[in-house]
XYZ file of C-alpha atoms in Angstrom:
595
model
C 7.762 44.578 12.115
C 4.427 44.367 11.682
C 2.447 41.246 10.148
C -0.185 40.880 7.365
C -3.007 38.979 8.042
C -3.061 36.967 5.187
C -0.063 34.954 6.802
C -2.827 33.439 9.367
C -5.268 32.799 6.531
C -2.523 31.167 4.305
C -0.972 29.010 7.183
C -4.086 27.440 8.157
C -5.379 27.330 4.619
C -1.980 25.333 3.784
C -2.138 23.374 6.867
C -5.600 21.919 5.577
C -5.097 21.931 1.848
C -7.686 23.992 1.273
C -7.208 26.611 -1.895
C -6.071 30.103 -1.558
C -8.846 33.000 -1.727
C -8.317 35.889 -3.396
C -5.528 38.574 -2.040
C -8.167 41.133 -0.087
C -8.147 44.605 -0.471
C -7.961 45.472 3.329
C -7.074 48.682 5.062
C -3.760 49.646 6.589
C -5.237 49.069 10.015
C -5.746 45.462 8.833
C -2.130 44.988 8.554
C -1.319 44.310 12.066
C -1.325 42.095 14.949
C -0.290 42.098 18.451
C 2.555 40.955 19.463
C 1.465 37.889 21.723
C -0.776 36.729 18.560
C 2.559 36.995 16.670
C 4.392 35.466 18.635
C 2.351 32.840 19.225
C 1.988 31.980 15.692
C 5.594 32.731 14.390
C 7.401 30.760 17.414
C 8.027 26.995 16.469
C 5.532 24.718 18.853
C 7.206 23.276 22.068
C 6.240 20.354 24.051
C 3.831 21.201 27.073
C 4.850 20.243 30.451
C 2.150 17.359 30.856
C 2.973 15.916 27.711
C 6.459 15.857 28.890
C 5.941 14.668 32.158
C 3.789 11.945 30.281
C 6.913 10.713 28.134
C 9.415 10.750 30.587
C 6.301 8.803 33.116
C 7.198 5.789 29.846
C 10.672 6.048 29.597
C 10.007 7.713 25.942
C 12.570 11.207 27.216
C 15.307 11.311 29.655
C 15.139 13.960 32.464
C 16.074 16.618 29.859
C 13.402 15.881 27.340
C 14.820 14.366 24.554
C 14.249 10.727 23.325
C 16.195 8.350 24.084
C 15.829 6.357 21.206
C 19.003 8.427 18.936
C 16.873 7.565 15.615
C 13.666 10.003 17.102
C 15.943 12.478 18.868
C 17.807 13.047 15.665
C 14.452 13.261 13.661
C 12.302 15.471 16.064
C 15.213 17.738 16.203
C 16.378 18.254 12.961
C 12.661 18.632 12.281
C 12.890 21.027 15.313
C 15.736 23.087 12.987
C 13.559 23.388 9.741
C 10.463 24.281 11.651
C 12.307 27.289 13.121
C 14.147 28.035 9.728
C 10.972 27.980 7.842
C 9.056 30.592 10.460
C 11.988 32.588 10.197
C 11.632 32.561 6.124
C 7.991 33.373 7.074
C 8.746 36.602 9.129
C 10.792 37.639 6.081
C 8.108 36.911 3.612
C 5.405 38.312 5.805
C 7.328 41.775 5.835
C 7.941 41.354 1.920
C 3.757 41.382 1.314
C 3.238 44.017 3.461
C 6.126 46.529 1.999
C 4.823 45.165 -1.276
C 1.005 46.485 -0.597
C 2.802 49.387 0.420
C 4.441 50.145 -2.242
C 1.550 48.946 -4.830
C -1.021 51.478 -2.782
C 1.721 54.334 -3.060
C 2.412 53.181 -6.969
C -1.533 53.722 -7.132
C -2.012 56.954 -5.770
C 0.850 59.132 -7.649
C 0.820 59.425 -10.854
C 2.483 58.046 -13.544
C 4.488 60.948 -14.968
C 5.695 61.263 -11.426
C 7.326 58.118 -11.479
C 11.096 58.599 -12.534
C 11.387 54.673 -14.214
C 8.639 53.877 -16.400
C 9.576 50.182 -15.523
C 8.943 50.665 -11.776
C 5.126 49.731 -11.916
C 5.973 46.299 -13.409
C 8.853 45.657 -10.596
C 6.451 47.033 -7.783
C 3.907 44.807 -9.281
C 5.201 41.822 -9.101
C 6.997 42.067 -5.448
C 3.542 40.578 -4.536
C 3.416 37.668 -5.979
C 7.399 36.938 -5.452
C 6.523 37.261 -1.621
C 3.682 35.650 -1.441
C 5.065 32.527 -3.202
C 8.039 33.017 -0.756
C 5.717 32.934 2.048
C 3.878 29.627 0.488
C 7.074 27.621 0.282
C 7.944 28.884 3.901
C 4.497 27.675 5.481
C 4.639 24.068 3.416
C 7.920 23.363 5.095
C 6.725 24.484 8.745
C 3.360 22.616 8.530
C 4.843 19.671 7.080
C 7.879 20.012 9.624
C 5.041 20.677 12.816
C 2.817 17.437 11.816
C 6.204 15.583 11.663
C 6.855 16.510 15.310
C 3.661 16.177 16.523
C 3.201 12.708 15.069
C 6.766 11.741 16.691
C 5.443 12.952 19.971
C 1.902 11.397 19.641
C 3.449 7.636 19.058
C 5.283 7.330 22.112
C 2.422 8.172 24.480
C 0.180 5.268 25.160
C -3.436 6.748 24.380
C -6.333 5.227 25.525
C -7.820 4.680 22.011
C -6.506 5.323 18.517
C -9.934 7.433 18.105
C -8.586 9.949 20.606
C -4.978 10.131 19.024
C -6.431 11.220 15.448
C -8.399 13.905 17.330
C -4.757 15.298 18.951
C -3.384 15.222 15.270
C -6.090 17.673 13.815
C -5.893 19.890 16.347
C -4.552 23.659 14.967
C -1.370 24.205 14.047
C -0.981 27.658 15.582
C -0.193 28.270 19.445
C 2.416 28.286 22.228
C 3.249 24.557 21.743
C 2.944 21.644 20.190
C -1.477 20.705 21.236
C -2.189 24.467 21.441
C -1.893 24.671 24.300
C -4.555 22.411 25.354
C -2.954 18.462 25.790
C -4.294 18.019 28.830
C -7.260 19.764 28.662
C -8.832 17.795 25.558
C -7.357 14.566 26.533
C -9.643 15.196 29.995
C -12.491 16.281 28.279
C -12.429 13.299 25.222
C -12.369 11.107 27.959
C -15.803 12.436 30.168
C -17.189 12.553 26.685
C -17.053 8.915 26.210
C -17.694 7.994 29.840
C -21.277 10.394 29.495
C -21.993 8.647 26.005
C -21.610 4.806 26.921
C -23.196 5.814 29.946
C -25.979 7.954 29.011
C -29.030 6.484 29.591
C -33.220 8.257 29.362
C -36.207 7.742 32.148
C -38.983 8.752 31.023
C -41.812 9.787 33.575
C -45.219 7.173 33.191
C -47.933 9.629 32.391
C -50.828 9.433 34.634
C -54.524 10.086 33.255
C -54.545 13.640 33.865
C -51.517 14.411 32.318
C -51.713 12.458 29.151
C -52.882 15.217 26.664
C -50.490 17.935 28.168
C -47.268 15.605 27.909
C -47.787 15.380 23.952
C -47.854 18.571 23.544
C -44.669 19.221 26.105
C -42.977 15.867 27.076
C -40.401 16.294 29.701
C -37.917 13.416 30.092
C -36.551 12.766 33.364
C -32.587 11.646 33.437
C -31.244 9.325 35.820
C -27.796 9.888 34.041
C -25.591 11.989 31.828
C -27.918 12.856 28.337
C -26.203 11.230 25.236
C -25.006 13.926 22.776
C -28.641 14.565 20.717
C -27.693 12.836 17.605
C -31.062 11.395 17.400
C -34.651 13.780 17.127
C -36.043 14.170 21.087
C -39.466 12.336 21.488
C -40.876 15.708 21.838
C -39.526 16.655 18.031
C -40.523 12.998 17.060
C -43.834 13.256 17.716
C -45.050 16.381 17.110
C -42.924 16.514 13.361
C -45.170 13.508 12.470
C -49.264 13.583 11.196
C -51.271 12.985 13.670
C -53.528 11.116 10.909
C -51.331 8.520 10.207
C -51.973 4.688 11.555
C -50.129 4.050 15.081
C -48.388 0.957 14.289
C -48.869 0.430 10.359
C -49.194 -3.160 9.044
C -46.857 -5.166 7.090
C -45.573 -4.920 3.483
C -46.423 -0.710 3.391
C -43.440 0.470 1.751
C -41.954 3.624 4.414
C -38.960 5.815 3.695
C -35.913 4.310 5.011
C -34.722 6.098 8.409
C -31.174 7.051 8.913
C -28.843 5.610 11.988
C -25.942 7.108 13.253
C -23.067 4.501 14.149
C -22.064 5.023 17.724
C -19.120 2.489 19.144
C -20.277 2.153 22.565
C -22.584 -0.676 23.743
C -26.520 -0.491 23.996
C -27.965 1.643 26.519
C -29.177 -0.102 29.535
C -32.515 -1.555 29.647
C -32.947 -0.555 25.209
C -32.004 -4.061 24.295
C -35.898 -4.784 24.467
C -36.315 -1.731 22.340
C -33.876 -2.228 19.654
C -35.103 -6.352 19.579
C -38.847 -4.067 18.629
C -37.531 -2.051 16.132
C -35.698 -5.113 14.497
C -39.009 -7.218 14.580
C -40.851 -4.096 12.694
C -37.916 -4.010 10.160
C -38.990 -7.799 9.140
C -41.911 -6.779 8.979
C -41.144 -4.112 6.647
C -41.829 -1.248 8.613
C -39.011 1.826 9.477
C -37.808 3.008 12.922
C -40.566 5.635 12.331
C -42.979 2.914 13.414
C -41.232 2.998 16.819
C -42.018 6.404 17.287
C -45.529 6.168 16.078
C -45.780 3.139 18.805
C -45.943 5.629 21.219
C -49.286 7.064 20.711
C -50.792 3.526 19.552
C -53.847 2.595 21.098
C -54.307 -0.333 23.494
C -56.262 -2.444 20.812
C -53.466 -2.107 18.185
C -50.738 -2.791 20.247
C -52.642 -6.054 21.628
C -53.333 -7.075 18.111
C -49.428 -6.135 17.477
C -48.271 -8.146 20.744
C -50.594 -11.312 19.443
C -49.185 -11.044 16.101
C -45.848 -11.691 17.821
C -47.269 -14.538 19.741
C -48.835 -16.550 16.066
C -45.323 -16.343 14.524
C -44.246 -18.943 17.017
C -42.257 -16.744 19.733
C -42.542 -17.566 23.361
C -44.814 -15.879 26.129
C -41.098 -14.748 26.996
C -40.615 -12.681 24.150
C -43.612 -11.375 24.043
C -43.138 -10.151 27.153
C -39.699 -8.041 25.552
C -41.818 -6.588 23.228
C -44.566 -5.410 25.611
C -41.691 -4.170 27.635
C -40.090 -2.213 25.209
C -43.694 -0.445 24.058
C -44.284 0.159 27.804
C -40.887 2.300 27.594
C -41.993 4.658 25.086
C -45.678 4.538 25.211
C -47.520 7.767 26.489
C -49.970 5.841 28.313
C -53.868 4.186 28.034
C -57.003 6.334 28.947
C -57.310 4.477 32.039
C -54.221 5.779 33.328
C -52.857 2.294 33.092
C -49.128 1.626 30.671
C -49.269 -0.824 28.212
C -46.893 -2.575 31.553
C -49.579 -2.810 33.721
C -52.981 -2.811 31.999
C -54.862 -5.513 32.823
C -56.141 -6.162 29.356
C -52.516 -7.228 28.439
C -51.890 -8.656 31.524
C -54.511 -11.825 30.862
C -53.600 -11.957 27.015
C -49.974 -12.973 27.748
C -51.197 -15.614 30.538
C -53.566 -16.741 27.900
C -50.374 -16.565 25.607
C -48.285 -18.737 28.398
C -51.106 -21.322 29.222
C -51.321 -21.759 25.272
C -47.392 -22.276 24.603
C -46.247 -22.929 28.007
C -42.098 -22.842 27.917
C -40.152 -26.098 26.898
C -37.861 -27.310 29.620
C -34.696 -28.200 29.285
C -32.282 -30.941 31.501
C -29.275 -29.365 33.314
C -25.858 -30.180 31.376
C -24.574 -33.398 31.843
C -21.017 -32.872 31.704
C -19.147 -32.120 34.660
C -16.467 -29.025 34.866
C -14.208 -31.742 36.576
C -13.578 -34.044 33.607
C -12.430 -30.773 31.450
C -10.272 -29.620 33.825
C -8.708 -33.510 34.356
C -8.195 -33.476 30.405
C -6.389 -29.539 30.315
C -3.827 -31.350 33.161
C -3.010 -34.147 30.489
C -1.444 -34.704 26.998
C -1.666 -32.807 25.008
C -1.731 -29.661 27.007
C 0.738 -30.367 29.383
C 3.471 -30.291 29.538
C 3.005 -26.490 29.056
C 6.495 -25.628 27.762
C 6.104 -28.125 24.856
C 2.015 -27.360 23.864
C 1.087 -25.983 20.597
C 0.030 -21.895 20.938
C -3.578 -22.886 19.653
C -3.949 -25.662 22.752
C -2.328 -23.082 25.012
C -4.498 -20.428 24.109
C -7.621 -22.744 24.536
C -6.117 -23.787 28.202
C -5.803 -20.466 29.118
C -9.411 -19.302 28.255
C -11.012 -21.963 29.700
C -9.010 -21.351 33.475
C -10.063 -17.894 33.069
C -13.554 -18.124 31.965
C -14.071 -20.660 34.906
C -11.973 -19.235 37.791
C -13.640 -15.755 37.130
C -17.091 -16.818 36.135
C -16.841 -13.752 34.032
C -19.002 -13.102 30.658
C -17.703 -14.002 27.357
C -18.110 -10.228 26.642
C -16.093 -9.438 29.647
C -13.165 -12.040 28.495
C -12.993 -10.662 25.076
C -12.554 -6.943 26.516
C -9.362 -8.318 28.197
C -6.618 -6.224 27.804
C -2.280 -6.448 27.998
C -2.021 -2.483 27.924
C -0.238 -1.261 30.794
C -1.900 -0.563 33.854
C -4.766 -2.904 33.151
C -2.798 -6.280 33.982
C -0.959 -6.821 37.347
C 0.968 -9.734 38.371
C 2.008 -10.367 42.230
C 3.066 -13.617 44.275
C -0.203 -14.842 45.096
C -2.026 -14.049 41.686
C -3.275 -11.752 39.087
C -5.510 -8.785 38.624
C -7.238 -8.471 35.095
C -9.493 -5.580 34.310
C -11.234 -4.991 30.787
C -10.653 -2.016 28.053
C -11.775 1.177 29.568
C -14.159 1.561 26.802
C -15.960 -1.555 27.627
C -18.792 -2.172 29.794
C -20.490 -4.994 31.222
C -24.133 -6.010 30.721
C -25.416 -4.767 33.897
C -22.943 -1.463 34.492
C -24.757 0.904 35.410
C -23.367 4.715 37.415
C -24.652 3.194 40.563
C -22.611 -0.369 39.725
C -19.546 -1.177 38.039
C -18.261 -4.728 38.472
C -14.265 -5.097 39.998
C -11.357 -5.889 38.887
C -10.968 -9.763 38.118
C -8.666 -11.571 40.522
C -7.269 -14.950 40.166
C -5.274 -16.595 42.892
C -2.074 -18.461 42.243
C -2.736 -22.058 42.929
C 0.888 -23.162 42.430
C 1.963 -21.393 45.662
C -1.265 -21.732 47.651
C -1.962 -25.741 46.607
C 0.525 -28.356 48.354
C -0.823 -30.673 45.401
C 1.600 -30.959 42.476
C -1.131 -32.205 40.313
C -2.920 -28.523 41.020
C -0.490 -26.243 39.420
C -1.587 -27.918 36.208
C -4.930 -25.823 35.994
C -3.294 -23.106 37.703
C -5.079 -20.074 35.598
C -2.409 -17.540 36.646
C 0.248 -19.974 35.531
C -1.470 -20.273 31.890
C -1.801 -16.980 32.033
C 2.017 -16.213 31.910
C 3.140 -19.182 29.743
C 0.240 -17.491 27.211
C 1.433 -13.799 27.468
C 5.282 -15.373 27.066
C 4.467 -17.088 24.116
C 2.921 -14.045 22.517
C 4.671 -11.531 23.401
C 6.970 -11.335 19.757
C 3.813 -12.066 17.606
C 0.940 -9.577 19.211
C -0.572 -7.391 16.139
C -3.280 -6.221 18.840
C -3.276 -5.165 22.569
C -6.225 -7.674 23.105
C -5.460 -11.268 25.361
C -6.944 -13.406 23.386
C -5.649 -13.773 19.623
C -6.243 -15.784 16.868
C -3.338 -18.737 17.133
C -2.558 -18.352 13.562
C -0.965 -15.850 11.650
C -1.550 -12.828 10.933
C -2.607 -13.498 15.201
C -6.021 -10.603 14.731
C -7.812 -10.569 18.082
C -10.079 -13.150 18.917
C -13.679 -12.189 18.319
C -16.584 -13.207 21.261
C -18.327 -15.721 19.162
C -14.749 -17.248 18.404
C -13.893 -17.507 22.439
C -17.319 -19.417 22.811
C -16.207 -21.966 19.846
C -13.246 -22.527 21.299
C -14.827 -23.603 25.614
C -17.457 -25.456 23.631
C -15.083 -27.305 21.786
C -13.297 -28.274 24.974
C -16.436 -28.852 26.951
C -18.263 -31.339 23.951
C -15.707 -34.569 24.357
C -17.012 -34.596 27.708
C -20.947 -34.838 27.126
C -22.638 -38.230 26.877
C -25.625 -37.305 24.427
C -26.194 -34.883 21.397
C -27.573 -32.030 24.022
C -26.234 -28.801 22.786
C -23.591 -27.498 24.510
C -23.202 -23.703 25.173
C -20.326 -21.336 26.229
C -22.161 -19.676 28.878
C -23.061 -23.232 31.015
C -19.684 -23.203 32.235
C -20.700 -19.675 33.791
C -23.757 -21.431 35.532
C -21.599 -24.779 36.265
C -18.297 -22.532 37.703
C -20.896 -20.288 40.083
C -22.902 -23.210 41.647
C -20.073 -25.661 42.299
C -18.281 -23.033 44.220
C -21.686 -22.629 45.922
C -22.038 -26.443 46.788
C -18.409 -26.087 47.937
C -19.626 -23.699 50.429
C -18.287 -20.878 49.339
C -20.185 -17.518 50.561
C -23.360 -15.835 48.500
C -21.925 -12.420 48.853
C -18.027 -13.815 47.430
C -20.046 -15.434 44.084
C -21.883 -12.099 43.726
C -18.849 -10.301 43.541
C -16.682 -12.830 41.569
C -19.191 -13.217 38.868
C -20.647 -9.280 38.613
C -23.959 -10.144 39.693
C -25.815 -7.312 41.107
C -28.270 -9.309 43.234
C -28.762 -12.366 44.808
C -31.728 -13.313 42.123
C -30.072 -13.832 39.202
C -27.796 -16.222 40.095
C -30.776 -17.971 41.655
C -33.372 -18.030 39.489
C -31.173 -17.734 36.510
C -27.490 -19.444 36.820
C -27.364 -21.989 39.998
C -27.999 -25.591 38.539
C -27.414 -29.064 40.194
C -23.637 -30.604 39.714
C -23.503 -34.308 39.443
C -22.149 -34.741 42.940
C -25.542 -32.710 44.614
C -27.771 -34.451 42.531
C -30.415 -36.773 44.111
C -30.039 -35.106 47.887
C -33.854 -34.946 47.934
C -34.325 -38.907 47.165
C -31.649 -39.961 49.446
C -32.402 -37.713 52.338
C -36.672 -39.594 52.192
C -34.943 -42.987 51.531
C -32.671 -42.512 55.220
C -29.623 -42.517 52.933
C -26.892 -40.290 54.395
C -25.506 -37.505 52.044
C -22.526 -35.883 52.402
C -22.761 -33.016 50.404
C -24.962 -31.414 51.612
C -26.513 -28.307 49.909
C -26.070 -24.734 51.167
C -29.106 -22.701 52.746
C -30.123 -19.643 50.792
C -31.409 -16.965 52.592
C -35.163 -16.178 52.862
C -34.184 -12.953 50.210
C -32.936 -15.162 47.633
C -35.686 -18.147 47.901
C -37.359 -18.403 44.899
């Protein structure tokens, strides 16, 4: 039997509560489909074969498909009966509207005084409406019935964000099963989408003297990675929509029309942290994002005078530096053929700038990573079994934090979703949300999986099994299990038990770290990165092994940056002149690492 087209139009119409339009006069031809269309559309949605594989992969279906939970079997297949009833009801209805245009066109084109009842016009008239509001009903019950199903399927698959499960519920309603046929397909490709976004990052060429005129007429960015979906104008667009008669970098108090920002969730690109510091500085200042585009044609004068500005507000030579940095990024160039990077102009106004406010030094901590640990063996953490869950949870961070070296940002990201937390006899492997990444990921480096070695079975010392971080770990993820609102480690020890936020996991090591220190020096959460890194340097443990532990990409920035004197190593210089012997003695660095 063949099937009007308005069923398609209705059914999705319904399915998105949008309102009916008006019954169209089509021709005859109109009227049908072909069968695979139909019975694509008019056969109740299955489950795919992935998606089944997927459930059965959890334990969710039994080798025959259904749930095992009786509660969601009886549901999904009682919703599994009305979803077929109602498409049968909509096969009836369909062939009602289409013998009722029939019969209205035939009613049309004979006469009246042909017609043996003079009440047949009314009854052909409204056969219509009666099967159209058939139909209606019918497609109400089957939509609601499908979402039902598809919602019942969707919660027992473990997705890798909730983002990605909303996008599975909207997709169409029509097809050969339950995700149109596509599960697998747009699970794959929402995945690579987010993997290209938090990864996307721009190069763009340094123009040389000869080509500054043609690149801002043409600009041609260069990508090292995957482009970023274009949510924001190109610099090509940016520039040439904008007067070339306006001021370069305008000064403060101007009032500007307020830019809009798109909200992405993903972390800053790589290397734009510099940038976006900029843009925030103009903001104070009054000025739009605009003014970052404009930057790019400023002349070398104005962005000196911008740079020195900076510099009389009371920032460091440091930050100065950032700000140069991020001009130099999206600056077309100076006549010379110099960047605002390397122009020699700049170059001797931020070493006058450093001469004039040289940086402020600062004393290496003076507490020692020892006496922390000596106090998390004691009362009141221990014994474990019989701590409160807020000392337990403090415990536990700090033996992570310090037997990974790992950033705060990297502890917060901690997961207890399956697959991304592995026990075995001699430790534990950790690794963060997938939609994290670290400070210094990049597609050519991507920091490991966290390991932590069980120091109750590898230390004959019963006193070590006290700080034993994979011990913690377990009493912590025990203790939690009944009470977790959130997949994150880390949660708040207090009900409602929300995640733990990263400024919340610093409070909490510098809480445990400031009984320890013997002044009013402030104490911050990321020392007991530096203090974790160089005393398993002093300790002799290899360059290479702290490199990898602590997701450094080279040998500098733990150098130059992170490695700091512990109590026992300092002095070696004075005793070493004074003929004193010293037993601990410090590690060589290679030549490539010598600052």
């Amino acid at each position: 039997m063949p099937v009007d087209a308005e069923c398609f139009d209705r059914f999705e119409a319904q399915a998105k509560a949008n309102k009916w339009r008006a019954y169209p006069k089509r021709q005859a031809s109109d009227f049908h489909i072909d069968d695979e269309d139909r019975k694509a559309f008019f056969s109740s949605p299955s489950l795919p074969d992935v998606c089944l594989d997927k459930l059965k992969a959890s334990g969710a279906v039994d080798h025959r498909g259904k749930f095992r939970t009786s509660a969601t079997k009886k549901s999904y297949l009682l919703l599994q009966g009305i979803d077929l009833a109602a498409r049968t009801g909509m096969k009836f209805a369909s062939s009602l509207l289409l013998i009722a245009e029939v019969l209205s066109k035939s009613f049309r084109q004979t006469g009246t005084e042909e017609v043996s009842r003079k009440d047949t016009g009314a009854l052909v008239n409204i056969l219509g409406p009666v099967a159209r509001l058939s139909y209606d009903q019918f497609a109400k019950v089957a939509v609601k019935a499908s979402f039902d199903r598809r919602e019942l399927v969707l919660d027992s698959i473990r997705w890798p964000s909730d983002d990605i499960k909303r996008r599975f519920m909207e997709l169409p309603l029509s097809g050969p099963d339950l995700f149109a046929g596509k599960f697998e397909e747009q699970l794959l490709t929402e995945i690579k989408r987010r993997k290209d976004i938090n990864k996307a990052d721009f190069n763009f060429p340094r123009s040389s003297s000869s080509s500054i005129r043609t690149r801002r007429s043409s600009p041609k960015p260069s990508f090292r990675r995957p482009s970023r979906p274009s949510a924001f104008p190109s610099r090509q667009q940016s520039i040439q929509g904008r007067s070339r008669d306006r001021p370069r970098i305008q000064a403060p108090g101007r009032n500007h029309p307020k830019s809009t920002s798109t909200n992405f969730s993903r972390r800053p690109l790589r290397g734009s942290s510099r940038l976006e510091t900029f843009i925030r500085q103009l903001s104070s200042q009054g000025l739009s994002q605009e003014a970052a585009v404009l930057a790019s044609e400023a002349s070398l004068e104005t962005v000196a005078d911008f740079l020195f500005h900076i510099f009389k507000e009371g920032k460091q030579a440091s930050t100065v530096k950032n700000y140069r940095s991020a001009i130099s990024s999206i600056h077309e160039g100076c006549p010379d053929g110099s960047t605002i990077g390397s122009n020699n102009a700049i170059y001797h106004l931020l070493r006058g700038m450093f001469n004039g406010r040289p940086p402020r030094k600062r004393l290496s901590p003076s507490w020692s990573i020892n006496h922390v640990l000596n106090s998390l063996s004691t009362s009141p953490f221990e014994p474990i079994h019989n701590t409160s869950l807020e000392l337990l949870t403090h415990k536990t961070l700090f033996l992570l934090a310090a037997a990974s070296a790992r950033r705060r940002s990297e502890l917060h990201a901690l997961t207890t979703k399956r697959g991304f937390i592995r026990f075995s006899h001699n430790g534990v492997y950790l690794i963060p949300d997938p939609t994290f990444l670290t400070k210094n990921e990049t597609a050519s480096f991507s920091p490991g999986e966290i390991y932590l070695p069980n120091i109750s079975s590898s230390s004959s010392i019963r006193e070590d099994r006290k700080i034993c971080p994979v011990r913690a770990l377990i009493w912590y993820i025990e203790k939690t299990k009944n009470i977790r609102s959130s997949e994150r480690l880390f949660l708040i020890p207090r009900s409602p038990y929300n995640p733990a936020s990263k400024d919340t996991l610093s409070r909490w090591i510098v809480n445990l770290i400031t009984p320890h220190i013997d002044n009013d020096d402030p104490v911050h959460a990321h020392q007991l990165r530096a203090h974790a890194t160089s005393k398993a340097w002093f300790n002799g443990v290899s360059l290479s092994d702290i490199l990898k532990a602590a997701a450094w990409k080279t040998p500098s920035t733990f150098v130059s940056c992170y490695l700091t004197d512990v109590v026992s190593n300092e002095g070696a210089f004075a005793r070493s002149v004074l003929g004193i012997s010293d037993q601990h003695r410090r590690p060589v660095l290679p030549p490539s690492c010598r600052c």
